[in-house]
Coordinates of N, CA and C in Angstrom, one line a residue:
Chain Z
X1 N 86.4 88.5 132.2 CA 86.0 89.0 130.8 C 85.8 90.5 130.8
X2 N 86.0 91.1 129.4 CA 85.9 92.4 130.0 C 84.5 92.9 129.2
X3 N 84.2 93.8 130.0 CA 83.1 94.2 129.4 C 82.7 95.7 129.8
X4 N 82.1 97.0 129.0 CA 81.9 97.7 128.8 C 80.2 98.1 129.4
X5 N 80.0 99.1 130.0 CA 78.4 99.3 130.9 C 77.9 100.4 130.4
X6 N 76.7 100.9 129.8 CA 76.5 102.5 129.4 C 74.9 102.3 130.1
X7 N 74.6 102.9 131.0 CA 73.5 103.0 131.9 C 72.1 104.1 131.3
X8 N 72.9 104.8 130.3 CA 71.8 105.4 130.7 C 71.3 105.5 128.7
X9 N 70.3 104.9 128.4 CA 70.0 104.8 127.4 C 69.5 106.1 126.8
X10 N 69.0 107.2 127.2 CA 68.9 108.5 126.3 C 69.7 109.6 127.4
X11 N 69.9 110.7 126.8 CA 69.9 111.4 127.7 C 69.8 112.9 126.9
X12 N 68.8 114.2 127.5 CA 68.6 115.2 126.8 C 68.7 116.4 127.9
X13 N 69.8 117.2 126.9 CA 70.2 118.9 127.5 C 70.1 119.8 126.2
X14 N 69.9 121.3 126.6 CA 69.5 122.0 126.1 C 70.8 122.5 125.3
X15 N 70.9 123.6 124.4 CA 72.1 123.7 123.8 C 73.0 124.8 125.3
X16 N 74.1 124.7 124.8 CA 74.9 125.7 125.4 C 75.3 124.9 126.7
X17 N 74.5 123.8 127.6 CA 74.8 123.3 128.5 C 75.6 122.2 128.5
X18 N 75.9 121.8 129.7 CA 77.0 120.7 129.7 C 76.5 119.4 129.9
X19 N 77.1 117.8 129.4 CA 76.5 116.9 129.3 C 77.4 116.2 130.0
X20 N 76.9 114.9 130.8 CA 78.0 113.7 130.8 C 77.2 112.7 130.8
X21 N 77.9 111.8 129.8 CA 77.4 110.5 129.3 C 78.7 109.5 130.1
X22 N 77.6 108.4 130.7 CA 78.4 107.7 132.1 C 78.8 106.3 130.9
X23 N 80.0 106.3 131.6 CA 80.3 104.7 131.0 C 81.4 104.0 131.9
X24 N 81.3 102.4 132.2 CA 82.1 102.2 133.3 C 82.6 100.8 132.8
X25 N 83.6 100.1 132.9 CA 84.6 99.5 132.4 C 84.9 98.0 133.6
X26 N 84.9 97.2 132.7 CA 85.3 95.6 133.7 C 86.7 95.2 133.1
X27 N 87.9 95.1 133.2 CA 88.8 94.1 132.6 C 90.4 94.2 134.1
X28 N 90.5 93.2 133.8 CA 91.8 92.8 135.1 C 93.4 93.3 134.8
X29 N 92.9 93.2 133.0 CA 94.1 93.6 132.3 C 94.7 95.2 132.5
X30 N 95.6 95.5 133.4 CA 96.5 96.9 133.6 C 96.5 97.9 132.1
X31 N 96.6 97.4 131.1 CA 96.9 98.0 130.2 C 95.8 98.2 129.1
X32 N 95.2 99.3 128.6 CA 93.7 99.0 128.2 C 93.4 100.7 127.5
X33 N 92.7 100.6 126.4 CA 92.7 101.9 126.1 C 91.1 102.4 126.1
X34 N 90.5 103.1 126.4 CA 89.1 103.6 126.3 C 88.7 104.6 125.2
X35 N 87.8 104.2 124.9 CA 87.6 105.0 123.3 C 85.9 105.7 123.8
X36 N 85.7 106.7 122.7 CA 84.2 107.2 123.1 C 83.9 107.7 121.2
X37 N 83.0 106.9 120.7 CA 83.0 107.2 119.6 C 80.9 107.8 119.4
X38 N 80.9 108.3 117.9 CA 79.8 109.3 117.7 C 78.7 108.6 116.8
X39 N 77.9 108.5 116.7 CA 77.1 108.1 115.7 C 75.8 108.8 115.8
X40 N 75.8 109.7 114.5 CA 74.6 110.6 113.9 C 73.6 110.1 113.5
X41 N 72.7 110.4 112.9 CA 71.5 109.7 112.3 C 71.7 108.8 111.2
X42 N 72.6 109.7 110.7 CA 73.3 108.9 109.4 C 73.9 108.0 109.2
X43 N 74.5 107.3 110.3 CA 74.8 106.2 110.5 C 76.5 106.1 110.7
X44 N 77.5 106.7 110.3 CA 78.6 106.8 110.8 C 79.2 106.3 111.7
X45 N 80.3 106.4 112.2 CA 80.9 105.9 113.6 C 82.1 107.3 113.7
X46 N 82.2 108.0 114.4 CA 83.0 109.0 114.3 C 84.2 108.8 115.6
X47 N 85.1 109.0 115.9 CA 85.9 108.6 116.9 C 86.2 110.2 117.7
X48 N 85.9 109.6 118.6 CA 86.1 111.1 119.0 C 87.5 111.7 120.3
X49 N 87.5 110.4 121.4 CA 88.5 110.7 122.2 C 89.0 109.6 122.8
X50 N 90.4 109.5 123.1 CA 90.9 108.2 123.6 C 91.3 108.7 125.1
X51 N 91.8 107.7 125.9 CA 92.2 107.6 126.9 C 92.8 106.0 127.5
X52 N 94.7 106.2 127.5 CA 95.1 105.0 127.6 C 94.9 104.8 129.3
X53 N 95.2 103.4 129.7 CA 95.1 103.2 130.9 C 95.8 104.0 132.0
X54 N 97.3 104.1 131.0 CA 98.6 104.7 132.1 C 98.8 106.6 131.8
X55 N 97.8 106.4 131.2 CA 97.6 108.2 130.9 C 97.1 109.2 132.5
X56 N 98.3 109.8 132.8 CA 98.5 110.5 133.6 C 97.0 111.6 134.0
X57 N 96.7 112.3 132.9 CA 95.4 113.4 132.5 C 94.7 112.7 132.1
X58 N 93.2 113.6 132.0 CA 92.4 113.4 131.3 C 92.7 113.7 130.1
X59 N 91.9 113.4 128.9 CA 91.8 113.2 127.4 C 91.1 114.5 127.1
X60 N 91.7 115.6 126.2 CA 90.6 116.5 126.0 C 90.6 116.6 124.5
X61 N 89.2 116.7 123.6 CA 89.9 117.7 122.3 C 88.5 118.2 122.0
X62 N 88.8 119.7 122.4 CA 88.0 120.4 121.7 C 86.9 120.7 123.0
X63 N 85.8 120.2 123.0 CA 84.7 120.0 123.3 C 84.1 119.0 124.5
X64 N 85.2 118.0 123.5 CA 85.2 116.5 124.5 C 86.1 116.6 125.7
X65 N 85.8 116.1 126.4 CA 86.8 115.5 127.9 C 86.5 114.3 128.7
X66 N 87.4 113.9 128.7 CA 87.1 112.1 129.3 C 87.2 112.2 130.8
X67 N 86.6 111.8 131.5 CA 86.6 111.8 132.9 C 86.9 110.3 133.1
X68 N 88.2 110.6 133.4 CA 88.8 108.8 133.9 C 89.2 109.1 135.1
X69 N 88.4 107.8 135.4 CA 88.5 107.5 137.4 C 89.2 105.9 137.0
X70 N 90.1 106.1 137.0 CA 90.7 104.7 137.2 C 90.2 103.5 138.7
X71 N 89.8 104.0 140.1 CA 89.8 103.0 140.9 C 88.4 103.0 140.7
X72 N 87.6 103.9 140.3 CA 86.1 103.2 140.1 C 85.7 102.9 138.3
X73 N 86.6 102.5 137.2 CA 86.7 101.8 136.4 C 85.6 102.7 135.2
X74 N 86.0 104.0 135.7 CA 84.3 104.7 134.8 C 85.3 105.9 134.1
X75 N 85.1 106.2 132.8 CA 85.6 106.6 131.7 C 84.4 107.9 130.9
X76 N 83.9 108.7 132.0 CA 82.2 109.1 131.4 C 83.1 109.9 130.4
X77 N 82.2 110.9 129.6 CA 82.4 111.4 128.2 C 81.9 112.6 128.6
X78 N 82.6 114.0 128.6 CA 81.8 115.6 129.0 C 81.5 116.2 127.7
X79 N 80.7 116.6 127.6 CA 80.5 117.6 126.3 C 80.4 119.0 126.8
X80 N 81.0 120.3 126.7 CA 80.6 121.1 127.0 C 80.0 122.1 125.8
X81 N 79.3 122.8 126.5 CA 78.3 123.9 125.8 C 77.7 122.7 124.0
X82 N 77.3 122.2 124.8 CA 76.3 121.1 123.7 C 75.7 121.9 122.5
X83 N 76.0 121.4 121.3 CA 75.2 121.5 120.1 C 74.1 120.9 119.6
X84 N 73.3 121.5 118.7 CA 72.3 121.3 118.1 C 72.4 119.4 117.7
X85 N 74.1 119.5 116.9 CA 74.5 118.9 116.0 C 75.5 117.8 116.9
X86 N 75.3 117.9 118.1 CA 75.6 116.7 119.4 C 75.0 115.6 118.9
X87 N 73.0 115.5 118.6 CA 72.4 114.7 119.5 C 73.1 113.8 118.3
X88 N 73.0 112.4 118.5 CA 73.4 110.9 118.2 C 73.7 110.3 119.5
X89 N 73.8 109.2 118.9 CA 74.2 108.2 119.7 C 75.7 108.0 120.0
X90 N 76.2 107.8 121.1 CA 77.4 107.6 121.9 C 77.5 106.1 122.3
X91 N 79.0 106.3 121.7 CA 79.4 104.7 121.9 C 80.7 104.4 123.1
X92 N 80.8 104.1 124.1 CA 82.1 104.1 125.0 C 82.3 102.4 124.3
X93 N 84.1 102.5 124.3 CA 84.4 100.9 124.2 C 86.1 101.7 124.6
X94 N 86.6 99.5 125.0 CA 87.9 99.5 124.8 C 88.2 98.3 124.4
X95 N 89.7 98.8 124.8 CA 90.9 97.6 123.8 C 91.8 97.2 125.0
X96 N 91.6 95.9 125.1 CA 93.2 95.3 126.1 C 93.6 94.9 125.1
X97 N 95.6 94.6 125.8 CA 96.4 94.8 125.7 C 97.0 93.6 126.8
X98 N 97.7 92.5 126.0 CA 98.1 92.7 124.7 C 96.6 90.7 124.4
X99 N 95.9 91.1 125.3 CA 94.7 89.8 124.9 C 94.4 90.0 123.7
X100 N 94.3 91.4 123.0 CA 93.7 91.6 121.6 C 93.5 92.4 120.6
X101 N 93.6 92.7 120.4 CA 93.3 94.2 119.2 C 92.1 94.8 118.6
X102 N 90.4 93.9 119.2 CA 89.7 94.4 118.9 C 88.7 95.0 119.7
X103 N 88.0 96.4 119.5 CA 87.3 97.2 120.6 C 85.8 96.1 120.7
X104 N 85.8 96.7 122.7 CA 84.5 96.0 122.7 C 83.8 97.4 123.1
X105 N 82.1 97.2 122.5 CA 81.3 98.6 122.7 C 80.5 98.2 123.6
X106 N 80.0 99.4 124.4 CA 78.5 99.3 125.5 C 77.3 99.4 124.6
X107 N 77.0 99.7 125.2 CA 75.4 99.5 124.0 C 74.6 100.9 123.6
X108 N 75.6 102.1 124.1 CA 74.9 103.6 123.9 C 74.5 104.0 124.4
X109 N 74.2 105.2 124.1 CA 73.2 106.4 125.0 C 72.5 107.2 123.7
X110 N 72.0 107.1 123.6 CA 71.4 108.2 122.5 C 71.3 109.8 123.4
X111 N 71.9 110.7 122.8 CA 71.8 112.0 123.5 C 71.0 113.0 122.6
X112 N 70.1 113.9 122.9 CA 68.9 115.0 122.5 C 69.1 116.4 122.7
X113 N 69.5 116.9 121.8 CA 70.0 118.2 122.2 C 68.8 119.1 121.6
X114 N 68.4 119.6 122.7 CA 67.2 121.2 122.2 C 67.7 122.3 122.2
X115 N 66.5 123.5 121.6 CA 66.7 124.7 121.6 C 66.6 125.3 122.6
Chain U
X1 N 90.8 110.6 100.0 CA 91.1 110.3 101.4 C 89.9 109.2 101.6
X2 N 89.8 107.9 101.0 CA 88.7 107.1 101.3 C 88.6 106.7 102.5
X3 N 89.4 106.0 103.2 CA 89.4 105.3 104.6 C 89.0 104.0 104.2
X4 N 88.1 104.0 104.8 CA 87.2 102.2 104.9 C 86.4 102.3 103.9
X5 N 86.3 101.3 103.0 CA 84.7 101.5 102.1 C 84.5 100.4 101.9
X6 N 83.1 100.0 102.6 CA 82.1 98.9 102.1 C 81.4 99.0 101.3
X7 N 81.3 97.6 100.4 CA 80.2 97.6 99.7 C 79.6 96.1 99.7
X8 N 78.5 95.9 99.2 CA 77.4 97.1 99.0 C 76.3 97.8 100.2
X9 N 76.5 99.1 100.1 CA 75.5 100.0 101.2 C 73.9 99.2 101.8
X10 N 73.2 99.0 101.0 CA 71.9 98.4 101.2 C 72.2 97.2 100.4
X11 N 71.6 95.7 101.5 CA 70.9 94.3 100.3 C 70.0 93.9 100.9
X12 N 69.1 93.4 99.9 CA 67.8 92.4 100.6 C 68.2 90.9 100.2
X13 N 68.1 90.2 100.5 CA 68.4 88.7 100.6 C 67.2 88.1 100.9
X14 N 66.9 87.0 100.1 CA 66.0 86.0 100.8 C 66.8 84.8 101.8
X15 N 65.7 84.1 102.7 CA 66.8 83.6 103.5 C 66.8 82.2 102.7
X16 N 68.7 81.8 102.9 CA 69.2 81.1 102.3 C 70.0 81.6 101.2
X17 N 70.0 82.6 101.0 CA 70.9 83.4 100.1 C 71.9 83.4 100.4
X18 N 73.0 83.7 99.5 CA 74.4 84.1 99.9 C 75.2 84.9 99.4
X19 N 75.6 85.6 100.5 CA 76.7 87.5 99.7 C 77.7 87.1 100.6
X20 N 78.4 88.2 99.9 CA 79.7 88.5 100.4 C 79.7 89.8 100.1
X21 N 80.3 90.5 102.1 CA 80.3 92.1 102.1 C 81.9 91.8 102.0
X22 N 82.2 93.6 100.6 CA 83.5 93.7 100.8 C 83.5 95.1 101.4
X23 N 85.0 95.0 101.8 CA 85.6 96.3 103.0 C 87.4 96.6 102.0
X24 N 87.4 97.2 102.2 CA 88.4 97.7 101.8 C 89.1 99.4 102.4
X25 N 90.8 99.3 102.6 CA 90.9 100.1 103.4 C 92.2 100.4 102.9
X26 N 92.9 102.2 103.0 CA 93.6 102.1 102.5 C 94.8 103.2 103.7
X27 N 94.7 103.2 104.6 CA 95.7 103.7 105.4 C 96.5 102.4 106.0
X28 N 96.7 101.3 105.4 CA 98.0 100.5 104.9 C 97.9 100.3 107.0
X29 N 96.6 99.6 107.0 CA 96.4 99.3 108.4 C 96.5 97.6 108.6
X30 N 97.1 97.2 110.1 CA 97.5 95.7 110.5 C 95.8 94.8 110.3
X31 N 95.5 96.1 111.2 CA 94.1 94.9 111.4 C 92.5 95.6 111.4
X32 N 91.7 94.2 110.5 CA 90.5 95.2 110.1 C 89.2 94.1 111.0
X33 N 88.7 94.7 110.9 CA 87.2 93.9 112.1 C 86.1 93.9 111.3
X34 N 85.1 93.0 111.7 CA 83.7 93.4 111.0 C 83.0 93.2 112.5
X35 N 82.2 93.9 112.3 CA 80.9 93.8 113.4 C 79.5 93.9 112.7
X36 N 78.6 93.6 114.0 CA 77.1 94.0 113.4 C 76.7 94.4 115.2
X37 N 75.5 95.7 114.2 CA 74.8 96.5 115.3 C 73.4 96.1 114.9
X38 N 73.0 96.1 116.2 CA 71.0 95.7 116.1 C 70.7 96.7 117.1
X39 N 69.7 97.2 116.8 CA 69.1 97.9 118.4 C 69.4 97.6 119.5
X40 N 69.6 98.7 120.5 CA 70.0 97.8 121.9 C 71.1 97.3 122.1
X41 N 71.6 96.9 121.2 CA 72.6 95.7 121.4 C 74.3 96.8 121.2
X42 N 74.4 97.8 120.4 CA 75.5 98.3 120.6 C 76.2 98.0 119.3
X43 N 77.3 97.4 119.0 CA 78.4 96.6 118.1 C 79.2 95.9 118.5
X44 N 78.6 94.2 118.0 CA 79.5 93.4 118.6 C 80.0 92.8 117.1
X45 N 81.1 92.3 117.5 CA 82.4 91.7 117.0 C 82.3 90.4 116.0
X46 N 82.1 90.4 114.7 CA 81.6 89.0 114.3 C 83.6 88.4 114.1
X47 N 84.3 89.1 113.6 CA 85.3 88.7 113.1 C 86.4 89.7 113.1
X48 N 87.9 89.1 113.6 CA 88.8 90.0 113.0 C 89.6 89.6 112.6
X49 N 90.7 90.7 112.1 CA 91.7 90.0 111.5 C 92.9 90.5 111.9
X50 N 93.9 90.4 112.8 CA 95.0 91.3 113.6 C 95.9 91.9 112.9
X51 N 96.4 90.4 111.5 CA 97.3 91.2 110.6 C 97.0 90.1 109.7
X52 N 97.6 90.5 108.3 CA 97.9 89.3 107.3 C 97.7 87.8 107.3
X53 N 97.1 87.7 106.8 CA 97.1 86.3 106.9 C 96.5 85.5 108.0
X54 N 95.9 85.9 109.1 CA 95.0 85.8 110.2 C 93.9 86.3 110.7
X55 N 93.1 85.6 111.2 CA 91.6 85.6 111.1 C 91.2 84.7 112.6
X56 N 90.4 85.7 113.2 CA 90.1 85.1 114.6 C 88.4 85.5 114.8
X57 N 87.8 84.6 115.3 CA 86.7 84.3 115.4 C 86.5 85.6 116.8
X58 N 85.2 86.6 116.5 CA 84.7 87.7 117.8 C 83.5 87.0 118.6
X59 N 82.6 87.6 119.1 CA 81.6 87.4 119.9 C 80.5 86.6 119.4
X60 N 80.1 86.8 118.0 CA 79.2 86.1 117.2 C 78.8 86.0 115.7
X61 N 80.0 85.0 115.6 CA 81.0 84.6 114.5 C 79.8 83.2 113.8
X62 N 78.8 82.9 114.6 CA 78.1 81.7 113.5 C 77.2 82.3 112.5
X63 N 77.4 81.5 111.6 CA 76.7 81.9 110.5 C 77.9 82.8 109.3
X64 N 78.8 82.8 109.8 CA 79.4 83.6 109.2 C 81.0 83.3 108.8
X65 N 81.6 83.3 107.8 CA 83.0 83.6 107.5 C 83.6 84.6 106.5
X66 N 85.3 84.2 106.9 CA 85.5 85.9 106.5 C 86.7 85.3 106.0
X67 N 86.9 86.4 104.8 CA 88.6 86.3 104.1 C 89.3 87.2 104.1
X68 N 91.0 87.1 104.5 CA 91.8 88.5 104.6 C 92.5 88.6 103.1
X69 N 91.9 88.9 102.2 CA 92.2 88.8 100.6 C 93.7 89.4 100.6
X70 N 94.5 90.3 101.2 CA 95.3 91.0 101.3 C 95.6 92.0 102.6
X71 N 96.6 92.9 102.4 CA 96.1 93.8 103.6 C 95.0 94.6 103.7
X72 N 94.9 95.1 102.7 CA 94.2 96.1 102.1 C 92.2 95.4 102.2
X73 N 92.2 94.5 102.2 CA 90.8 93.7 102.1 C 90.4 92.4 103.0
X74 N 89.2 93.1 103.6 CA 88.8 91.7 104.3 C 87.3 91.7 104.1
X75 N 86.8 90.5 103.7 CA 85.5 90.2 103.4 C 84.6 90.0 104.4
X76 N 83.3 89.2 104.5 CA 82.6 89.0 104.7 C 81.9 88.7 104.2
X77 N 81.3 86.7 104.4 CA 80.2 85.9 103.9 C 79.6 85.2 104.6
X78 N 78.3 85.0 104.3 CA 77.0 84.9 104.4 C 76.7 83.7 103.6
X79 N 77.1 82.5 104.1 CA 76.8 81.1 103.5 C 75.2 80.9 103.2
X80 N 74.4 81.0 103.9 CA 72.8 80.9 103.6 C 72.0 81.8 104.9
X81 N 71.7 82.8 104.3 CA 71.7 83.9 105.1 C 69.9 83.3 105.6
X82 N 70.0 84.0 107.2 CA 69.0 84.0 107.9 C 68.2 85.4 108.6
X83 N 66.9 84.9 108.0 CA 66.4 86.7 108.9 C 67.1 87.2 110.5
X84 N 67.8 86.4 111.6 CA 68.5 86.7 112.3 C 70.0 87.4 111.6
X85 N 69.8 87.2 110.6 CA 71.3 88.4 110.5 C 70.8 89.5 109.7
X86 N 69.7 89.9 109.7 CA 69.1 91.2 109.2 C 70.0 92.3 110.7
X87 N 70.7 93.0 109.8 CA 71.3 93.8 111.0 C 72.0 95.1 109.7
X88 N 72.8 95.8 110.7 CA 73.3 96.8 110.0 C 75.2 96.1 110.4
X89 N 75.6 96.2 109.0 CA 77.7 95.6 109.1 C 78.7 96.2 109.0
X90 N 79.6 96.7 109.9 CA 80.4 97.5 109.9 C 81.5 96.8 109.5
X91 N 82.4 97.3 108.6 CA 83.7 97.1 108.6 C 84.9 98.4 109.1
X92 N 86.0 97.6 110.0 CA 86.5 98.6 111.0 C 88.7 98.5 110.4
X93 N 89.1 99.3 110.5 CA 90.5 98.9 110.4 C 91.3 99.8 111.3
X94 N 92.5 99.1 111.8 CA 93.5 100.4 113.0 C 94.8 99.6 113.0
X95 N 95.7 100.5 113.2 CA 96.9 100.0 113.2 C 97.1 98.9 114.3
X96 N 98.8 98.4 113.8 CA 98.7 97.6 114.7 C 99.4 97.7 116.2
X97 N 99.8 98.9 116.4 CA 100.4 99.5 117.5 C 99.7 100.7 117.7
X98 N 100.3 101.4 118.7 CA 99.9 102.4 119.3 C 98.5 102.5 119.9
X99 N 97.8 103.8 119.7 CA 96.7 103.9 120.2 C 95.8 102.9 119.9
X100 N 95.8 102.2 118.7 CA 94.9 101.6 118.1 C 93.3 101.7 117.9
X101 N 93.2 103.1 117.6 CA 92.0 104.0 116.8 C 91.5 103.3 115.9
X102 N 90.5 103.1 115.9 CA 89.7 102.0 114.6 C 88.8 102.8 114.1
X103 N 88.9 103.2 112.3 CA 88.1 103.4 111.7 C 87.4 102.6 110.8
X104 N 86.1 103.4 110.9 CA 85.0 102.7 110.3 C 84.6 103.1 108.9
X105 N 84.1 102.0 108.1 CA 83.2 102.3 106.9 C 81.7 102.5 107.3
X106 N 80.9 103.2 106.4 CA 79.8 103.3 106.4 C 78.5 102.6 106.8
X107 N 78.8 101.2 106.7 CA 77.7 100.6 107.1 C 77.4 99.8 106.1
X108 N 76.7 99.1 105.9 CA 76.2 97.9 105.2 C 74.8 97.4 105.8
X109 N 73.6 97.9 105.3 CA 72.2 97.5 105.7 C 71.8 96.4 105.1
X110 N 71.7 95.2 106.0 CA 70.9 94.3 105.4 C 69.9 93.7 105.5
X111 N 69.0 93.4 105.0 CA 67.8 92.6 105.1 C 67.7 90.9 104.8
X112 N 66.9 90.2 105.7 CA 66.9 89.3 105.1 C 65.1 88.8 105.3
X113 N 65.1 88.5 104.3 CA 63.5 88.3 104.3 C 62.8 86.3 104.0

C-alpha cells in the first residue's frame, strides 16, 4: 500500500534561514510522482513543487528544492532564506502510476517563521 | 481565471440533513477528487473521478456519494449527514496525463450539529 510519512508536526526558523521539512514515501510502484503542496491560514492548497520518480535532478522553483533520495524513499522540501509569509502548513503527497490518479497526503508539518 | 470553485464556503447542518457540495472546474481537466481534512489527519480521499463518466470510491467514501454531472462538474452528497463528517471539503481537479498537478478549490466548512 502506499503511503506517505511527515514526522515532524511543527517546525520553527527564523526569517532569512533555511528550512527542511522531512517527508518519506512507501509504494513498490517504479513510477510515482511526489508533490509538496502549501496551506496558509486561510485555508488554500497551493502546489508548489513536483518531482517524478524517473527525474534525473532535484526539483527547483524559486525558493523550493526537493531533496529526492530515491533508495531511502524521502522526498524532504528545502526552503531557503524563509519568509515571514512561509509559515503554514506543508503537505508532501504522491501519485502512482498507472494504479491511479489520485494524490495521497501525509498529515503535515505546520512551519513558524519569526522575526 | 476561476480554477476549482466550490460551493457553498460555510454550512451548518443538523444531523440527518442532507446537501450536496458542488465543485466546478474549468481548465477542461480528466479528473476531479473530493477529499476531507480534519486535524491531524492531513487529506484523505472521499471520492474520485478519473474521467467522464466514472467514479471510484477513495479512503473514506461511507456516508457519502458523488456525481460526475459532466466534465466540468462533480458533486458531492451527504445522504443524512452525521456530526462525524463535520470536517473541512476540498474539491481537487488535474489532468489526465502528464505530471498530474491537482488543483484545488477553496474549501467547504462544514458543520454538523
Amino acid at each position: 500500500a502506499q503511503k506517505i510519512t511527515q514526522t515532524q508536526p511543527g517546525m520553527f526558523v527564523q526569517e532569512k534561514e533555511a528550512v527542511t521539512l522531512d517527508c518519506t514515501y512507501d509504494t513498490s510502484d517504479p513510477s510515482y510522482g511526489l508533490f509538496w503542496y502549501k496551506q496558509p491560514s486561510s485555508g488554500e492548497m497551493i502546489f508548489l513543487i513536483y518531482q517524478g520518480s524517473y527525474d534525473q535532478q532535484n526539483a527547483t522553483e524559486g525558493r523550493y528544492s526537493l531533496n529526492f533520495q530515491k533508495a531511502r524513499k524521502s522526498a524532504n522540501l528545502v526552503i531557503s532564506a524563509s519568509q515571514l509569509g512561509d509559515s503554514a502548513m506543508y503537505f508532501c503527497a504522491m501519485r502512482v502510476w498507472p494504479a491511479g490518479t489520485a494524490l495521497i497526503f501525509g498529515k503535515g508539518t505546520t512551519l513558524s517563521v519569526s522575526s | 481565471n476561476a480554477g476549482v470553485t466550490q460551493t457553498p464556503k460555510f454550512q451548518v447542518l443538523k444531523t440527518g440533513q442532507s446537501m450536496t457540495l458542488q465543485c466546478a472546474q474549468d481548465m477542461n481537466h480528466n479528473s476531479m477528487y473530493w477529499y476531507r481534512q480534519d486535524p491531524g489527519m492531513g487529506l484523505r480521499l472521499i471520492y474520485y473521478s478519473a474521467s467522464e463518466g466514472t467514479t471510484d470510491k477513495g479512503e473514506v467514501p461511507n456516508g457519502y456519494n458523488v456525481s460526475r454531472l459532466n466534465k466540468r462538474e462533480f458533486s458531492l452528497r451527504l445522504e443524512s449527514a452525521a456530526p462525524s463528517q463535520t470536517s473541512v471539503y476540498f474539491c481537487a481537479s488535474s489532468e489526465g496525463g502528464g505530471t498530474l498537478v491537482a488543483f484545488f478549490g477553496q474549501g467547504t466548512r462544514l458543520t454538523v450539529v
